[in-house]
Short mmCIF file of C-alpha atoms in Angstrom, two decimals:
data_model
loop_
_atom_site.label_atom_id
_atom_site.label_comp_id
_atom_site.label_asym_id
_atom_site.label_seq_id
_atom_site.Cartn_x
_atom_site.Cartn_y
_atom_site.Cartn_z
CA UNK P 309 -4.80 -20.30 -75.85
CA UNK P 310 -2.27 -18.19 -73.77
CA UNK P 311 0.32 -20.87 -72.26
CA UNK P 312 3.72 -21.51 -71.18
CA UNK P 313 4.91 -25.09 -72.04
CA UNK P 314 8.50 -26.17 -70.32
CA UNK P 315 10.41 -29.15 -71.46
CA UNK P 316 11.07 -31.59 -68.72
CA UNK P 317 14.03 -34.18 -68.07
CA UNK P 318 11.92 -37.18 -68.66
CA UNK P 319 9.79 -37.66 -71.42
CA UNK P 320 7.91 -40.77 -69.71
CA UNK P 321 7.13 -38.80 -66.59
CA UNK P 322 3.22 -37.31 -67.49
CA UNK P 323 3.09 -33.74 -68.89
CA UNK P 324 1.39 -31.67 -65.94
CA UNK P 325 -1.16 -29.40 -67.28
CA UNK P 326 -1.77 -26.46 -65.34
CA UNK P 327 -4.80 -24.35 -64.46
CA UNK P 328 -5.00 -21.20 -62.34
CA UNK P 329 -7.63 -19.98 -60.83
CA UNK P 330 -9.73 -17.16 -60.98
CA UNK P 331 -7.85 -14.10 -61.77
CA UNK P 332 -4.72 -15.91 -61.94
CA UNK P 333 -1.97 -16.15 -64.98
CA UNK P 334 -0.43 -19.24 -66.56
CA UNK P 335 2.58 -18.26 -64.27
CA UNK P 336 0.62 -18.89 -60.87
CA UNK P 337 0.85 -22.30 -60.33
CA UNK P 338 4.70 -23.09 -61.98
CA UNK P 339 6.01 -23.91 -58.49
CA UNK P 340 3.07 -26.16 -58.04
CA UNK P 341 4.89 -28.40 -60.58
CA UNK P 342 8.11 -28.24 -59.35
CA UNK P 343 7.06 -29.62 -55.82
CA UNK P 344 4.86 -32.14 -57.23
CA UNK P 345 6.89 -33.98 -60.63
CA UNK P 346 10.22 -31.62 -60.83
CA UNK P 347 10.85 -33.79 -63.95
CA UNK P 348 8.28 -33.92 -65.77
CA UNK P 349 7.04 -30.85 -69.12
CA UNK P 350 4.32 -28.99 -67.95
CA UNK P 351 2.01 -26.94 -69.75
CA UNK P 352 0.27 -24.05 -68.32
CA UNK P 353 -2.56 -22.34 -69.81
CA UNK P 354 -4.32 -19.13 -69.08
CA UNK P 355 -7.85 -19.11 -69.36
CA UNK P 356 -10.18 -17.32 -72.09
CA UNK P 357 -12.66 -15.49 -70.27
CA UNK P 358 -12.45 -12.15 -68.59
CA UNK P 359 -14.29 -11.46 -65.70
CA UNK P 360 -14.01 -7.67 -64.53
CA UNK P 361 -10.78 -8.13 -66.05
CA UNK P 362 -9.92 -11.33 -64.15
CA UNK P 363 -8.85 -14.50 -66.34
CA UNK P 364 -11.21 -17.43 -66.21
CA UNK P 365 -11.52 -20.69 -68.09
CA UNK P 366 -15.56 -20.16 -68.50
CA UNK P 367 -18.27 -17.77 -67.46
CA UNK P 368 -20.52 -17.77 -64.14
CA UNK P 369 -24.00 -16.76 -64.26
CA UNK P 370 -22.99 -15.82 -59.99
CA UNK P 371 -20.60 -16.74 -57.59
CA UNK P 372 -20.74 -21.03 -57.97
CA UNK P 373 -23.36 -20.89 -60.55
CA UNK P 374 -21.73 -21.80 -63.72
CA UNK P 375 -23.10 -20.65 -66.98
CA UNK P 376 -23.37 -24.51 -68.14
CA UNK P 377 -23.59 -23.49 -72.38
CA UNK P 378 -20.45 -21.85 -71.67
CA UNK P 379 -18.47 -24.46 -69.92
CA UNK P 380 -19.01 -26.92 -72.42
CA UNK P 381 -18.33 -24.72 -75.07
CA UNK P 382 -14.89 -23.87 -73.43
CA UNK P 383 -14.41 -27.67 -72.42
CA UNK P 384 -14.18 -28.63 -75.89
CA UNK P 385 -12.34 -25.43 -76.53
CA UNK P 386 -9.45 -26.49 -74.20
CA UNK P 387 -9.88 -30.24 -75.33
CA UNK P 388 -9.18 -29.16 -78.39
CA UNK P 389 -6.41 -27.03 -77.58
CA UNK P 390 -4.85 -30.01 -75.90
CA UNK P 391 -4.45 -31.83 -78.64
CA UNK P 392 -2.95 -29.81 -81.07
CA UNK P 393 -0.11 -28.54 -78.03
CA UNK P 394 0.39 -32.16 -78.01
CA UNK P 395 1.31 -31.90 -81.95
CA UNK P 396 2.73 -28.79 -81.25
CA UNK P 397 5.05 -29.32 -78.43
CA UNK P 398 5.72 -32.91 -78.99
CA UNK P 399 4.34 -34.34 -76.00
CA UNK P 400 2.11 -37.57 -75.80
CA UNK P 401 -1.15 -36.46 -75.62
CA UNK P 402 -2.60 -39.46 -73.65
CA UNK P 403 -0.08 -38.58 -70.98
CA UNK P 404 -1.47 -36.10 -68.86
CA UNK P 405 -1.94 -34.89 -65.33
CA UNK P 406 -3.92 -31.93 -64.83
CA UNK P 407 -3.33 -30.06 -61.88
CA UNK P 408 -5.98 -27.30 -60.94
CA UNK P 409 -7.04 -24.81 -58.27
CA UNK P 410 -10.50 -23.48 -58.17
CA UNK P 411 -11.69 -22.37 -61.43
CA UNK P 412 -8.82 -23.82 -63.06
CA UNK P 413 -9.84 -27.02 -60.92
CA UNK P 414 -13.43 -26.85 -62.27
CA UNK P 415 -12.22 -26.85 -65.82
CA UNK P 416 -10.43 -29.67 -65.70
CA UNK P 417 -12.83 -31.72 -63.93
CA UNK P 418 -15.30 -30.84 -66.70
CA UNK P 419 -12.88 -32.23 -69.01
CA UNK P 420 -13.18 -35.22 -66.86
CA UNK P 421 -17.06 -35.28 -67.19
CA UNK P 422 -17.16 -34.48 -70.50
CA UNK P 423 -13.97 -36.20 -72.90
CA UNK P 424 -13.03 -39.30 -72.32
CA UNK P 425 -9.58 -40.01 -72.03
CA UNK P 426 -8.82 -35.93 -72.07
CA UNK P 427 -6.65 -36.59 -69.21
CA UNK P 428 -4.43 -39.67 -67.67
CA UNK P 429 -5.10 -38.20 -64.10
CA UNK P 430 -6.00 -35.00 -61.96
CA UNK P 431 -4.91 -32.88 -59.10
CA UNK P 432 -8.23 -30.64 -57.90
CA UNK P 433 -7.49 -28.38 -55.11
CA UNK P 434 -11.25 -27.32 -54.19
CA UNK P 435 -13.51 -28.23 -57.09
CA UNK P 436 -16.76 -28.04 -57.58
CA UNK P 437 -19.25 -30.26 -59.27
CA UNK P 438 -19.06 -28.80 -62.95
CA UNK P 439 -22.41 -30.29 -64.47
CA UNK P 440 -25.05 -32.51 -63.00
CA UNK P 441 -27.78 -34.88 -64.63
CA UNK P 442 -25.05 -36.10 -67.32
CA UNK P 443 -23.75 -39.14 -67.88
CA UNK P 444 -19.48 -39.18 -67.40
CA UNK P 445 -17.89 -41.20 -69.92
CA UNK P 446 -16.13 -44.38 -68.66
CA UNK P 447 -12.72 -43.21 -65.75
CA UNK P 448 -12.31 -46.53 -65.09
CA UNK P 449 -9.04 -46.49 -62.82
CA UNK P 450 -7.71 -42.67 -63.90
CA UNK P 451 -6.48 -41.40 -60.62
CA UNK P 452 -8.01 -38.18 -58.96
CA UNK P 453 -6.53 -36.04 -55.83
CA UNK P 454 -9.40 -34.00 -54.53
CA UNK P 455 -7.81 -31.55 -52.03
CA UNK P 456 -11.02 -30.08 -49.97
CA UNK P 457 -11.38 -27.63 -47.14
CA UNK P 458 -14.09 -28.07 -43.90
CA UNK P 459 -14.63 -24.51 -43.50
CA UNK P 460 -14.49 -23.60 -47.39
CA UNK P 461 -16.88 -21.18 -48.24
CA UNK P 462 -17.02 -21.88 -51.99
CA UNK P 463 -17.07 -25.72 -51.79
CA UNK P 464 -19.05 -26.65 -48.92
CA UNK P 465 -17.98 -30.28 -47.60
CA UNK P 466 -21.03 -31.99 -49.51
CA UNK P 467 -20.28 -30.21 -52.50
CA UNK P 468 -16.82 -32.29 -52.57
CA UNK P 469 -18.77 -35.48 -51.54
CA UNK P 470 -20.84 -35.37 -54.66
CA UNK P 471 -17.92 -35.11 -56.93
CA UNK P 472 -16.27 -37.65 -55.57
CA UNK P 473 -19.25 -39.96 -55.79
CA UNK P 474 -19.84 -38.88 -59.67
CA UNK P 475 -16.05 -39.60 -60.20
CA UNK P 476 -15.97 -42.86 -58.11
CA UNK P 477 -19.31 -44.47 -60.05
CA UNK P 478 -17.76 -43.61 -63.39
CA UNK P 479 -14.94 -45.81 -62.19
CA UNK P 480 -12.33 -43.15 -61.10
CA UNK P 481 -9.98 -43.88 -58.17
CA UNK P 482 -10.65 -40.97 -56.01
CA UNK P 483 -8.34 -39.80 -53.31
CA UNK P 484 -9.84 -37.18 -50.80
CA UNK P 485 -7.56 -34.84 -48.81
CA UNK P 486 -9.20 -32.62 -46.12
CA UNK P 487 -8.13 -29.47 -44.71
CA UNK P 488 -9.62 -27.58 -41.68
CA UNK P 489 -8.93 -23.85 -43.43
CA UNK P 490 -11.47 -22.64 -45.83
CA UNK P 491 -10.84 -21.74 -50.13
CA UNK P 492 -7.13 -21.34 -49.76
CA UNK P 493 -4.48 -23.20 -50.78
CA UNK P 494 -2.26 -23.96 -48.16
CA UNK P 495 1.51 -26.03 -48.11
CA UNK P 496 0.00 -29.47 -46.23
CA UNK P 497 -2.63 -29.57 -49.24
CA UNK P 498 0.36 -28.64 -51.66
CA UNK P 499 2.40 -31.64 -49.93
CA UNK P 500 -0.19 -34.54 -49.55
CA UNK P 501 -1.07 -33.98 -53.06
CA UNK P 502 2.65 -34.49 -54.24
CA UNK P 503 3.02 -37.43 -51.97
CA UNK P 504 -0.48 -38.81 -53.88
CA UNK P 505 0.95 -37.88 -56.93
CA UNK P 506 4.23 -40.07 -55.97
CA UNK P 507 2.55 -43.03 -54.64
CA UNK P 508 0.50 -42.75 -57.79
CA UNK P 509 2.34 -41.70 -60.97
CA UNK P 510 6.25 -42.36 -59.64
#
């Protein structure tokens, strides 16, 4: 997969993992990391899918239906890809943080529902539920930020209420950040999920 991989300053801070979202470029979310763990080796990857010529990390059968054959397939496809960047670029593999924003947040909480252990922790700025009627393998106690908006379109406020009760019964410790803006991104989401992922991971 397409990816930038920088070497941080401390090799027992976790590797972030980045991953954009739709449309976006492994380059998108780079200050993302700096904010959040300026020492730490982050990894960002661009996802395989083109839709209308806009990167994705799976197909959509329509806006927030997700072709479901697809995002497994490219679940274990990234999985996969993990570990051999681990082998690749040195890093321990059972070190890492994801940290994703829309798509890129949905494909990294279906590594979350679908691998166990793919991922020490996870920053989702407005996920959606990526499967349901599954059983998640076992999170006990791996950390998640879910950074939500009230008036987002995309990921209506139950939407993020569901996740986090899938998450929480498979034993993750889920952390839920509302905004008042809709689908955006915006700096007070950027800085309470750095100040989680201080509390949490510093």
């Amino acid at each position: 997969m397409k990816h930038i991989f920088q070497q941080g300053t401390s090799s027992d801070a976790p590797v972030l993992v980045l991953f954009h979202g739709t449309g976006g470029t492994e380059r998108d979310l780079l200050p993302l990391a700096g904010i959040i763990s300026p020492q730490s080796s982050v990894l960002s990857v661009r996802g395989n899918v083109l839709e209308n010529g806009m990167p994705r990390f799976f197909r959509r059968l329509s806006e927030g239906v997700f072709d479901e054959e697809d995002l497994v397939l490219r679940t274990a496809e990234l999985n996969d890809f993990l570990n051999e960047a681990a082998q690749t670029h040195g890093f321990n593999r059972g070190n890492l943080v994801a940290v994703g924003y829309s798509n890129g947040a949905n494909i990294a909480g279906s590594l979350l529902f679908h691998h166990k252990d793919a991922l020490r922790g996870a920053i989702l700025h407005h996920p959606m539920v990526p499967r349901r009627g599954i059983d998640l393998p076992a999170l006990d106690g791996v950390p998640v930020f879910i950074g939500a908006g009230r008036n987002d379109p995309l990921c209506p406020p139950e939407e993020t209420e569901e996740l986090e009760r899938l998450l929480t019964e498979a034993g993750a410790q889920v952390t839920v950040h509302w905004e008042v803006s809709g689908h955006q991104l915006s700096a007070s989401e950027i800085d309470a999920a750095s100040a989680w992922y201080q509390r949490t991971f510093a």
